[in-house]
Amino acid sequence: MLTLINTNRMVPPIAPVGVDYVAGAARRAGVEVDVLDLSLADDPQRAISEYFAGQCPELVAISFRNVDDCFWPGAAWFVPDLQATVRQIRARSDAPIVVGGVGFSIFAERIVEHSGAEFGIRGDGERALVELLAQLRAGRGLDTVDGLVWREDGAIRCNRPAWPEPLSVPTARDAVDNATYFRLGGQIGIETKRGCGRQCAYCADPLAKGTQERLRDPVEVADEVESLLAQGVDVLHLCDSEFNVPVAHARDVCAEFIRRRFEGRVRWYTYMTVVPFDEDLARQMRRAGCVGIDFTSDSTVPSLLATYGQPHRAHDLAEAVRLCRAHGMAVMLDLLLGGPGETPATAQATIDSVRRIDPDCAGAALGIRVYPGTPMHALLAARTPLDQLQGIHRQYDGPIDLLRPTFYVSPALGARPAALVRHLIGEDPRFFEPNDDSPSSPSPSDPRADYNYNENQTLVDAIARGARGAYWDVLRGLRRG
């Protein structure tokens, strides 16, 4: 038997789509699967103890979605929790332990080393876990298991990442309690593709999912939506890196959704790059049931957009907002302030431009999470060792360790960059603000402006009262009153 464990305890709770997919794939391959969902457990430690008191799996697979909350200055780090979970399982079971998930895949070797698990899967788990279990049962070598990271003779070995093509995953979505997650979390995620070939300098998605877009059949995606509808789930988040890359696939997915007449039955949100986006795609998306788009905007200053690897300019943002308004879709612009070259003047220029563009809301995220292997890491490390680089922010001592939350904020923004950005925003209700960096004021004065979704009680309470949708849209609704 294969036991899958969801360890993500972030609140509001997010349904573990990866666990759902992997469980379905393993069952389809004839493997007996059990799911232990710690996100829905009142006492995770007791849930683990009680589970292993009555079950003896052959292999225990732990889903590790987030290394940290990617939010400065909160910097919540989840690796110690993973270590504690592995220790607790090890005390109650002799089964080998394998770790996977997006967070794991970014730091695969380091997390196998730190966690105490025997194995890890970097990349997609649907095929890799089934193959790993087959190899363990047969007592054969592990070199053929794509994505496998494992210990051998005191060293960590790594196979090629598990990024299979074509991409196909089960559509039943019946391995986890999606109805409860929908009630508590307000939305359920699906994927239409994996991988991203864009060159965003700071993004870790290519490390976890590959640099080649691997596309699902739109018919399969629509079948999955039908499965969730049958469970009472009618608000979805298409959690691709960017829905409109490649744009032809986005059009094909919309066409299938339109053919199924999802408009009026399903409301969905998605992430998108600013370009390509045109009148025809906007019309198709709205007819397919889309009600909100979160655009990867970053800045409106050309020099910073070039540093971030973004091809759009301010006029493209303005056109994207216009198209959303024309077709009745809410629009969020995600900004990334504080990168190399950011100054008070450039931050002011971006905020002023966004005011003129007039989206429904804009997130003024501050600080870049530095991931090893990204162009941003190379850019920063090329100037001077990170230990000596002005602008590095962290909440741990000793040498720089990028496994731990480590951020860069341009030192030109001063000693209190979050306070500066909040001052530049002023009272504009369209902006979600960065948390204040003053020790005496650790959070925004208005909790509805808090851009950190993790442990956001205002958001949790709104969902409990019946709010549904992307979290930025729920908070936007609260701010409108």
Short mmCIF file of C-alpha atoms in Angstrom, two decimals:
data_model
loop_
_atom_site.label_atom_id
_atom_site.label_comp_id
_atom_site.label_asym_id
_atom_site.label_seq_id
_atom_site.Cartn_x
_atom_site.Cartn_y
_atom_site.Cartn_z
CA MET A 1 0.00 0.00 0.00
CA LEU A 2 1.10 3.55 -0.78
CA THR A 3 0.26 6.21 1.83
CA LEU A 4 0.16 9.83 0.65
CA ILE A 5 0.45 12.53 3.33
CA ASN A 6 -0.50 16.16 2.79
CA THR A 7 1.57 18.31 5.17
CA ASN A 8 0.52 21.77 4.00
CA ARG A 9 -1.06 23.51 7.02
CA MET A 10 -1.36 27.01 5.55
CA VAL A 11 -4.65 28.75 6.32
CA PRO A 12 -6.99 29.25 4.49
CA PRO A 13 -6.50 25.62 3.49
CA ILE A 14 -5.67 24.84 -0.12
CA ALA A 15 -6.82 21.49 -1.49
CA PRO A 16 -3.72 19.41 -2.37
CA VAL A 17 -4.25 19.07 -6.10
CA GLY A 18 -0.97 17.19 -6.48
CA VAL A 19 -2.02 14.56 -3.93
CA ASP A 20 -5.33 14.19 -5.74
CA TYR A 21 -3.61 13.67 -9.09
CA VAL A 22 -0.95 11.27 -7.74
CA ALA A 23 -3.46 9.17 -5.82
CA GLY A 24 -5.64 8.86 -8.90
CA ALA A 25 -2.69 7.86 -11.07
CA ALA A 26 -1.50 5.23 -8.60
CA ARG A 27 -4.98 3.73 -8.29
CA ARG A 28 -5.27 3.67 -12.06
CA ALA A 29 -2.02 1.66 -12.10
CA GLY A 30 -3.48 -0.88 -9.67
CA VAL A 31 -1.77 0.39 -6.52
CA GLU A 32 -3.71 0.47 -3.25
CA VAL A 33 -3.59 4.06 -2.00
CA ASP A 34 -4.47 5.71 1.29
CA VAL A 35 -4.43 9.46 1.98
CA LEU A 36 -3.63 11.05 5.34
CA ASP A 37 -4.54 14.73 5.12
CA LEU A 38 -2.91 16.69 7.94
CA SER A 39 -4.35 19.97 6.66
CA LEU A 40 -7.82 18.90 7.83
CA ALA A 41 -6.61 17.30 11.07
CA ASP A 42 -7.25 19.12 14.35
CA ASP A 43 -4.08 17.60 15.83
CA PRO A 44 -1.59 16.51 13.13
CA GLN A 45 0.72 14.70 15.51
CA ARG A 46 -2.10 12.65 16.98
CA ALA A 47 -3.43 11.97 13.46
CA ILE A 48 -0.05 10.52 12.46
CA SER A 49 0.17 8.39 15.61
CA GLU A 50 -3.33 7.00 15.23
CA TYR A 51 -2.89 6.33 11.53
CA PHE A 52 0.33 4.34 11.81
CA ALA A 53 -0.98 2.45 14.82
CA GLY A 54 -3.39 0.72 12.43
CA GLN A 55 -1.65 0.86 9.01
CA CYS A 56 1.58 -0.64 7.63
CA PRO A 57 2.24 0.92 4.21
CA GLU A 58 5.00 -0.21 1.87
CA LEU A 59 5.92 3.37 0.99
CA VAL A 60 5.05 6.70 2.59
CA ALA A 61 4.95 9.71 0.25
CA ILE A 62 4.93 13.19 1.80
CA SER A 63 3.69 16.17 -0.22
CA PHE A 64 5.74 19.28 0.56
CA ARG A 65 4.14 22.20 -1.27
CA ASN A 66 5.84 25.22 0.31
CA VAL A 67 9.36 25.72 1.64
CA ASP A 68 8.25 29.06 3.12
CA ASP A 69 5.49 31.60 2.67
CA CYS A 70 7.61 33.70 0.24
CA PHE A 71 6.56 36.80 2.14
CA TRP A 72 8.90 39.38 3.55
CA PRO A 73 9.18 40.28 6.41
CA GLY A 74 7.09 37.34 7.75
CA ALA A 75 9.51 34.67 6.46
CA ALA A 76 7.65 31.64 7.82
CA TRP A 77 9.85 28.58 7.13
CA PHE A 78 8.33 25.10 6.89
CA VAL A 79 11.35 22.79 6.56
CA PRO A 80 11.61 22.21 10.34
CA ASP A 81 7.99 21.04 10.32
CA LEU A 82 8.83 18.57 7.56
CA GLN A 83 11.79 17.28 9.57
CA ALA A 84 9.55 16.76 12.60
CA THR A 85 6.97 14.92 10.49
CA VAL A 86 9.60 12.57 9.06
CA ARG A 87 10.92 11.84 12.56
CA GLN A 88 7.44 11.10 13.85
CA ILE A 89 6.66 8.74 10.97
CA ARG A 90 10.04 7.05 11.32
CA ALA A 91 9.30 6.33 14.98
CA ARG A 92 6.09 4.51 14.01
CA SER A 93 6.84 2.88 10.67
CA ASP A 94 9.67 1.04 8.94
CA ALA A 95 8.36 2.02 5.50
CA PRO A 96 10.70 4.09 3.33
CA ILE A 97 9.72 7.74 3.04
CA VAL A 98 9.71 9.77 -0.19
CA VAL A 99 9.12 13.54 -0.34
CA GLY A 100 7.75 15.42 -3.36
CA GLY A 101 5.83 18.52 -4.37
CA VAL A 102 6.64 21.90 -5.82
CA GLY A 103 8.47 23.20 -2.75
CA PHE A 104 10.52 20.04 -2.55
CA SER A 105 11.44 20.11 -6.24
CA ILE A 106 13.07 23.55 -5.98
CA PHE A 107 15.52 22.29 -3.32
CA ALA A 108 15.39 18.53 -3.94
CA GLU A 109 18.87 17.47 -2.84
CA ARG A 110 18.99 19.82 0.13
CA ILE A 111 15.61 18.68 1.45
CA VAL A 112 16.46 14.98 1.16
CA GLU A 113 19.64 15.76 3.04
CA HIS A 114 17.86 17.79 5.74
CA SER A 115 14.63 15.86 6.15
CA GLY A 116 15.94 12.37 6.85
CA ALA A 117 13.74 10.83 4.13
CA GLU A 118 15.22 8.04 2.02
CA PHE A 119 13.89 9.39 -1.27
CA GLY A 120 12.54 12.42 -3.08
CA ILE A 121 10.84 12.98 -6.42
CA ARG A 122 11.83 16.12 -8.31
CA GLY A 123 9.04 16.95 -10.75
CA ASP A 124 5.80 15.11 -11.50
CA GLY A 125 4.88 12.34 -9.11
CA GLU A 126 2.13 10.53 -11.01
CA ARG A 127 4.36 8.09 -12.89
CA ALA A 128 7.48 8.37 -10.72
CA LEU A 129 5.88 7.11 -7.51
CA VAL A 130 4.32 4.10 -9.23
CA GLU A 131 7.68 3.24 -10.78
CA LEU A 132 9.52 3.72 -7.47
CA LEU A 133 7.14 1.36 -5.71
CA ALA A 134 7.56 -1.21 -8.49
CA GLN A 135 11.35 -1.02 -8.25
CA LEU A 136 11.29 -1.36 -4.46
CA ARG A 137 9.02 -4.40 -4.69
CA ALA A 138 11.28 -6.03 -7.28
CA GLY A 139 14.49 -5.18 -5.47
CA ARG A 140 15.95 -3.67 -8.60
CA GLY A 141 18.13 -0.59 -9.07
CA LEU A 142 16.72 2.91 -8.84
CA ASP A 143 18.55 4.54 -11.76
CA THR A 144 15.54 4.23 -14.07
CA VAL A 145 13.07 6.13 -11.87
CA ASP A 146 12.73 9.62 -13.35
CA GLY A 147 12.92 12.39 -10.78
CA LEU A 148 14.33 10.17 -8.04
CA VAL A 149 16.69 11.69 -5.49
CA TRP A 150 18.11 9.13 -3.09
CA ARG A 151 20.89 8.21 -0.74
CA GLU A 152 23.56 5.76 -1.82
CA ASP A 153 26.87 5.07 -0.05
CA GLY A 154 26.59 8.22 2.01
CA ALA A 155 25.96 10.48 -0.99
CA ILE A 156 22.86 12.01 -2.56
CA ARG A 157 22.17 10.79 -6.11
CA CYS A 158 19.81 12.43 -8.59
CA ASN A 159 18.15 11.08 -11.71
CA ARG A 160 16.87 13.35 -14.44
CA PRO A 161 13.76 15.35 -13.38
CA ALA A 162 10.34 13.76 -13.86
CA TRP A 163 8.85 16.05 -16.50
CA PRO A 164 7.05 13.54 -18.74
CA GLU A 165 5.43 14.33 -22.06
CA PRO A 166 2.65 14.18 -22.97
CA LEU A 167 1.08 15.34 -19.73
CA SER A 168 -2.06 13.49 -18.65
CA VAL A 169 -3.47 13.21 -15.14
CA PRO A 170 -6.60 11.55 -13.72
CA THR A 171 -9.75 13.66 -13.75
CA ALA A 172 -11.85 12.06 -10.99
CA ARG A 173 -10.51 14.30 -8.18
CA ASP A 174 -11.91 11.92 -5.56
CA ALA A 175 -8.85 11.18 -3.38
CA VAL A 176 -9.19 14.21 -1.08
CA ASP A 177 -12.20 15.94 0.47
CA ASN A 178 -12.59 18.74 -2.07
CA ALA A 179 -16.04 19.69 -0.76
CA THR A 180 -14.59 20.48 2.68
CA TYR A 181 -11.66 22.35 1.18
CA PHE A 182 -14.09 24.39 -0.89
CA ARG A 183 -16.10 25.25 2.21
CA LEU A 184 -13.01 26.23 4.21
CA GLY A 185 -10.79 27.59 1.44
CA GLY A 186 -13.20 29.18 -1.00
CA GLN A 187 -11.69 27.82 -4.22
CA ILE A 188 -10.20 24.65 -5.72
CA GLY A 189 -7.24 24.50 -8.10
CA ILE A 190 -6.71 22.66 -11.36
CA GLU A 191 -3.85 22.62 -13.85
CA THR A 192 -4.12 22.87 -17.63
CA LYS A 193 -0.36 22.52 -18.15
CA ARG A 194 2.97 22.30 -16.34
CA GLY A 195 6.29 23.98 -17.03
CA CYS A 196 7.08 27.48 -18.21
CA GLY A 197 9.49 28.70 -20.86
CA ARG A 198 9.38 32.36 -19.85
CA GLN A 199 12.53 34.03 -18.54
CA CYS A 200 11.30 35.78 -15.39
CA ALA A 201 14.54 36.36 -13.51
CA TYR A 202 13.25 35.58 -10.03
CA CYS A 203 10.85 32.67 -10.67
CA ALA A 204 11.44 29.15 -9.33
CA ASP A 205 8.67 27.46 -11.36
CA PRO A 206 11.08 26.33 -14.12
CA LEU A 207 13.20 24.65 -11.44
CA ALA A 208 10.23 22.67 -10.17
CA LYS A 209 8.23 22.05 -13.35
CA GLY A 210 10.67 22.49 -16.23
CA THR A 211 11.23 25.11 -18.88
CA GLN A 212 9.06 23.44 -21.51
CA GLU A 213 5.29 23.87 -21.42
CA ARG A 214 3.70 20.41 -21.15
CA LEU A 215 0.08 20.72 -22.19
CA ARG A 216 -2.95 18.74 -21.10
CA ASP A 217 -5.70 17.82 -23.53
CA PRO A 218 -8.45 20.46 -23.09
CA VAL A 219 -11.06 17.66 -23.11
CA GLU A 220 -9.29 16.08 -20.13
CA VAL A 221 -9.21 19.44 -18.32
CA ALA A 222 -12.94 19.94 -18.90
CA ASP A 223 -13.66 16.41 -17.66
CA GLU A 224 -11.88 17.34 -14.43
CA VAL A 225 -14.05 20.44 -14.09
CA GLU A 226 -17.14 18.26 -14.49
CA SER A 227 -15.86 15.98 -11.70
CA LEU A 228 -15.47 18.93 -9.35
CA LEU A 229 -18.88 20.32 -10.27
CA ALA A 230 -20.38 16.97 -9.26
CA GLN A 231 -18.78 17.50 -5.82
CA GLY A 232 -20.40 20.92 -5.42
CA VAL A 233 -17.29 22.89 -6.38
CA ASP A 234 -18.10 25.73 -8.78
CA VAL A 235 -15.28 28.25 -8.15
CA LEU A 236 -11.89 27.25 -9.52
CA HIS A 237 -8.39 28.63 -9.81
CA LEU A 238 -6.45 27.60 -12.90
CA CYS A 239 -3.07 27.44 -11.21
CA ASP A 240 -0.81 27.26 -14.26
CA SER A 241 2.31 29.42 -14.09
CA GLU A 242 0.68 31.61 -16.78
CA PHE A 243 -2.61 30.52 -18.39
CA ASN A 244 -1.91 32.31 -21.68
CA VAL A 245 1.48 30.70 -22.35
CA PRO A 246 1.23 29.30 -24.94
CA VAL A 247 -1.74 31.35 -26.04
CA ALA A 248 -3.02 28.75 -28.52
CA HIS A 249 -3.52 26.26 -25.70
CA ALA A 250 -5.41 28.86 -23.65
CA ARG A 251 -7.74 29.39 -26.59
CA ASP A 252 -8.25 25.63 -26.95
CA VAL A 253 -9.11 25.24 -23.26
CA CYS A 254 -11.58 28.12 -23.48
CA ALA A 255 -13.16 26.62 -26.60
CA GLU A 256 -13.75 23.33 -24.78
CA PHE A 257 -15.16 25.12 -21.73
CA ILE A 258 -17.52 27.04 -24.04
CA ARG A 259 -18.55 23.82 -25.74
CA ARG A 260 -19.40 22.37 -22.32
CA ARG A 261 -21.39 25.51 -21.47
CA PHE A 262 -19.44 26.21 -18.28
CA GLU A 263 -20.34 29.91 -18.24
CA GLY A 264 -22.93 30.36 -15.51
CA ARG A 265 -22.03 26.96 -14.02
CA VAL A 266 -18.40 27.63 -13.11
CA ARG A 267 -16.54 30.76 -12.09
CA TRP A 268 -12.77 30.62 -12.50
CA TYR A 269 -9.70 32.76 -11.96
CA THR A 270 -6.19 32.46 -13.32
CA TYR A 271 -2.67 33.89 -13.45
CA MET A 272 -1.57 35.45 -16.75
CA THR A 273 1.32 37.27 -18.30
CA VAL A 274 0.43 40.72 -19.61
CA VAL A 275 1.26 39.78 -23.21
CA PRO A 276 -0.07 38.09 -25.27
CA PHE A 277 -3.62 39.17 -24.45
CA ASP A 278 -6.10 40.51 -26.98
CA GLU A 279 -9.79 41.18 -27.54
CA ASP A 280 -10.49 37.70 -28.87
CA LEU A 281 -8.85 35.89 -25.93
CA ALA A 282 -10.62 38.16 -23.43
CA ARG A 283 -13.97 37.41 -25.08
CA GLN A 284 -13.28 33.68 -25.12
CA MET A 285 -12.19 33.60 -21.48
CA ARG A 286 -15.31 35.40 -20.30
CA ARG A 287 -17.57 33.10 -22.33
CA ALA A 288 -15.69 30.13 -20.81
CA GLY A 289 -16.50 31.29 -17.26
CA CYS A 290 -13.47 33.37 -16.29
CA VAL A 291 -14.32 36.09 -13.77
CA GLY A 292 -10.88 37.34 -12.71
CA ILE A 293 -7.28 37.57 -13.89
CA ASP A 294 -4.13 38.17 -11.83
CA PHE A 295 -1.46 39.60 -14.16
CA THR A 296 2.28 39.21 -13.55
CA SER A 297 2.99 42.91 -13.77
CA ASP A 298 6.07 43.55 -11.58
CA SER A 299 6.72 47.18 -12.57
CA THR A 300 6.03 49.85 -15.18
CA VAL A 301 9.63 51.13 -15.31
CA PRO A 302 11.41 49.81 -18.45
CA SER A 303 14.79 49.27 -16.75
CA LEU A 304 13.25 47.19 -13.97
CA LEU A 305 11.07 45.22 -16.39
CA ALA A 306 14.24 44.38 -18.31
CA THR A 307 15.94 43.23 -15.09
CA TYR A 308 12.95 41.04 -14.24
CA GLY A 309 12.83 39.57 -17.76
CA GLN A 310 9.39 40.97 -18.60
CA PRO A 311 8.51 41.89 -22.21
CA HIS A 312 5.52 44.14 -21.46
CA ARG A 313 5.39 47.88 -20.88
CA ALA A 314 2.96 50.21 -19.11
CA HIS A 315 0.74 50.61 -22.18
CA ASP A 316 0.33 46.81 -22.32
CA LEU A 317 -0.87 46.83 -18.71
CA ALA A 318 -3.35 49.56 -19.51
CA GLU A 319 -4.69 47.57 -22.46
CA ALA A 320 -5.00 44.40 -20.36
CA VAL A 321 -7.02 46.25 -17.74
CA ARG A 322 -9.22 47.80 -20.44
CA LEU A 323 -9.95 44.39 -21.96
CA CYS A 324 -10.86 42.91 -18.59
CA ARG A 325 -13.21 45.80 -17.87
CA ALA A 326 -14.79 45.55 -21.31
CA HIS A 327 -15.55 41.87 -20.81
CA GLY A 328 -16.65 41.93 -17.17
CA MET A 329 -13.62 40.28 -15.55
CA ALA A 330 -12.03 41.55 -12.33
CA VAL A 331 -8.36 42.42 -12.70
CA MET A 332 -5.43 42.31 -10.29
CA LEU A 333 -1.93 43.62 -11.07
CA ASP A 334 0.84 41.88 -9.11
CA LEU A 335 3.75 44.26 -8.58
CA LEU A 336 7.24 43.34 -7.43
CA LEU A 337 8.94 46.28 -5.79
CA GLY A 338 12.50 46.43 -4.47
CA GLY A 339 14.48 44.64 -7.15
CA PRO A 340 17.98 45.64 -8.27
CA GLY A 341 17.87 49.25 -9.40
CA GLU A 342 14.66 50.13 -7.54
CA THR A 343 14.70 53.61 -6.00
CA PRO A 344 12.02 55.72 -4.31
CA ALA A 345 11.56 57.47 -7.65
CA THR A 346 11.02 54.23 -9.62
CA ALA A 347 8.68 52.87 -6.96
CA GLN A 348 6.72 56.13 -7.10
CA ALA A 349 6.62 55.93 -10.90
CA THR A 350 5.19 52.41 -10.86
CA ILE A 351 2.59 53.24 -8.22
CA ASP A 352 1.54 56.40 -10.08
CA SER A 353 1.27 54.47 -13.36
CA VAL A 354 -0.89 51.81 -11.75
CA ARG A 355 -3.17 54.51 -10.33
CA ARG A 356 -3.68 55.86 -13.85
CA ILE A 357 -4.22 52.38 -15.30
CA ASP A 358 -6.85 51.83 -12.60
CA PRO A 359 -7.09 48.06 -12.01
CA ASP A 360 -9.59 46.70 -9.53
CA CYS A 361 -6.67 46.03 -7.20
CA ALA A 362 -2.89 45.83 -7.18
CA GLY A 363 -0.55 43.92 -4.91
CA ALA A 364 2.51 45.90 -3.86
CA ALA A 365 4.73 42.95 -2.97
CA LEU A 366 8.10 44.04 -1.66
CA GLY A 367 11.31 42.04 -1.85
CA ILE A 368 12.53 39.20 -4.05
CA ARG A 369 12.82 35.70 -2.64
CA VAL A 370 16.25 34.57 -3.85
CA TYR A 371 16.18 31.04 -5.27
CA PRO A 372 19.39 29.26 -6.27
CA GLY A 373 19.65 28.53 -9.97
CA THR A 374 17.59 31.52 -11.08
CA PRO A 375 18.89 34.43 -13.19
CA MET A 376 18.21 36.75 -10.25
CA HIS A 377 20.48 34.71 -8.01
CA ALA A 378 23.20 34.85 -10.66
CA LEU A 379 22.74 38.62 -11.06
CA LEU A 380 22.97 39.32 -7.34
CA ALA A 381 25.85 36.91 -6.68
CA ALA A 382 27.85 38.33 -9.59
CA ARG A 383 28.14 41.68 -7.88
CA THR A 384 29.45 40.50 -4.52
CA PRO A 385 29.03 37.44 -2.26
CA LEU A 386 25.49 37.39 -0.88
CA ASP A 387 26.86 37.46 2.68
CA GLN A 388 28.28 40.90 1.93
CA LEU A 389 25.54 42.22 -0.35
CA GLN A 390 23.61 45.23 0.86
CA GLY A 391 19.89 44.64 0.57
CA ILE A 392 19.81 41.01 1.74
CA HIS A 393 17.10 40.48 4.36
CA ARG A 394 16.81 37.34 6.47
CA GLN A 395 15.78 36.23 9.93
CA TYR A 396 18.54 33.73 10.66
CA ASP A 397 22.20 33.94 11.63
CA GLY A 398 25.33 32.50 10.09
CA PRO A 399 26.18 32.00 6.42
CA ILE A 400 23.60 32.69 3.73
CA ASP A 401 21.44 29.59 3.17
CA LEU A 402 18.96 29.98 0.33
CA LEU A 403 16.96 27.00 1.58
CA ARG A 404 15.86 29.41 4.30
CA PRO A 405 13.76 32.52 3.49
CA THR A 406 16.28 34.98 2.06
CA PHE A 407 15.15 38.16 0.31
CA TYR A 408 16.65 41.05 -1.59
CA VAL A 409 15.30 44.58 -1.24
CA SER A 410 17.10 47.42 -2.96
CA PRO A 411 19.04 49.34 -0.29
CA ALA A 412 18.13 52.57 -2.11
CA LEU A 413 14.66 52.22 -0.53
CA GLY A 414 16.17 52.95 2.87
CA ALA A 415 16.11 51.32 6.28
CA ARG A 416 12.32 50.86 6.27
CA PRO A 417 11.35 50.05 2.68
CA ALA A 418 7.89 48.74 3.52
CA ALA A 419 7.03 51.95 5.36
CA LEU A 420 8.25 53.91 2.33
CA VAL A 421 6.03 51.92 -0.04
CA ARG A 422 3.05 52.33 2.29
CA HIS A 423 3.68 56.07 2.30
CA LEU A 424 3.82 56.17 -1.51
CA ILE A 425 0.53 54.27 -1.73
CA GLY A 426 -1.14 56.51 0.80
CA GLU A 427 -4.83 55.84 1.31
CA ASP A 428 -5.47 54.33 -2.12
CA PRO A 429 -7.83 51.39 -1.43
CA ARG A 430 -6.88 49.60 -4.64
CA PHE A 431 -3.47 48.58 -3.27
CA PHE A 432 -2.61 45.65 -1.04
CA GLU A 433 0.34 46.90 0.96
CA PRO A 434 3.50 45.23 2.25
CA ASN A 435 3.61 44.61 5.98
CA ASP A 436 5.27 47.40 7.90
CA ASP A 437 8.90 46.72 8.83
CA SER A 438 8.77 48.60 12.12
CA PRO A 439 9.06 46.29 15.17
CA SER A 440 6.24 48.23 16.81
CA SER A 441 3.95 47.85 13.79
CA PRO A 442 4.31 44.32 12.34
CA SER A 443 1.20 44.40 10.12
CA PRO A 444 -0.91 46.84 8.12
CA SER A 445 -3.33 48.97 10.08
CA ASP A 446 -6.19 47.64 7.95
CA PRO A 447 -6.16 43.81 7.95
CA ARG A 448 -8.10 43.82 4.68
CA ALA A 449 -4.96 45.32 3.08
CA ASP A 450 -2.74 42.45 4.24
CA TYR A 451 -1.20 40.88 1.15
CA ASN A 452 0.01 37.76 2.98
CA TYR A 453 -2.69 35.12 2.54
CA ASN A 454 -1.07 32.75 5.05
CA GLU A 455 -2.81 32.88 8.46
CA ASN A 456 -4.94 35.80 7.25
CA GLN A 457 -7.82 35.68 9.71
CA THR A 458 -9.78 38.36 7.87
CA LEU A 459 -9.74 36.15 4.80
CA VAL A 460 -10.62 33.01 6.78
CA ASP A 461 -13.60 34.77 8.36
CA ALA A 462 -14.87 36.04 5.00
CA ILE A 463 -14.76 32.53 3.53
CA ALA A 464 -16.58 31.17 6.57
CA ARG A 465 -19.33 33.72 5.85
CA GLY A 466 -19.65 32.39 2.30
CA ALA A 467 -17.13 34.35 0.23
CA ARG A 468 -15.69 32.38 -2.68
CA GLY A 469 -13.01 33.13 -5.22
CA ALA A 470 -9.37 34.11 -5.61
CA TYR A 471 -8.12 35.53 -2.34
CA TRP A 472 -7.27 38.90 -3.85
CA ASP A 473 -10.86 39.18 -5.10
CA VAL A 474 -12.32 38.20 -1.72
CA LEU A 475 -10.21 40.85 0.02
CA ARG A 476 -11.10 43.38 -2.67
CA GLY A 477 -14.77 42.74 -1.95
CA LEU A 478 -14.22 43.36 1.74
CA ARG A 479 -12.49 46.66 1.07
CA ARG A 480 -15.38 47.79 -1.09
CA GLY A 481 -17.66 47.09 1.87
#
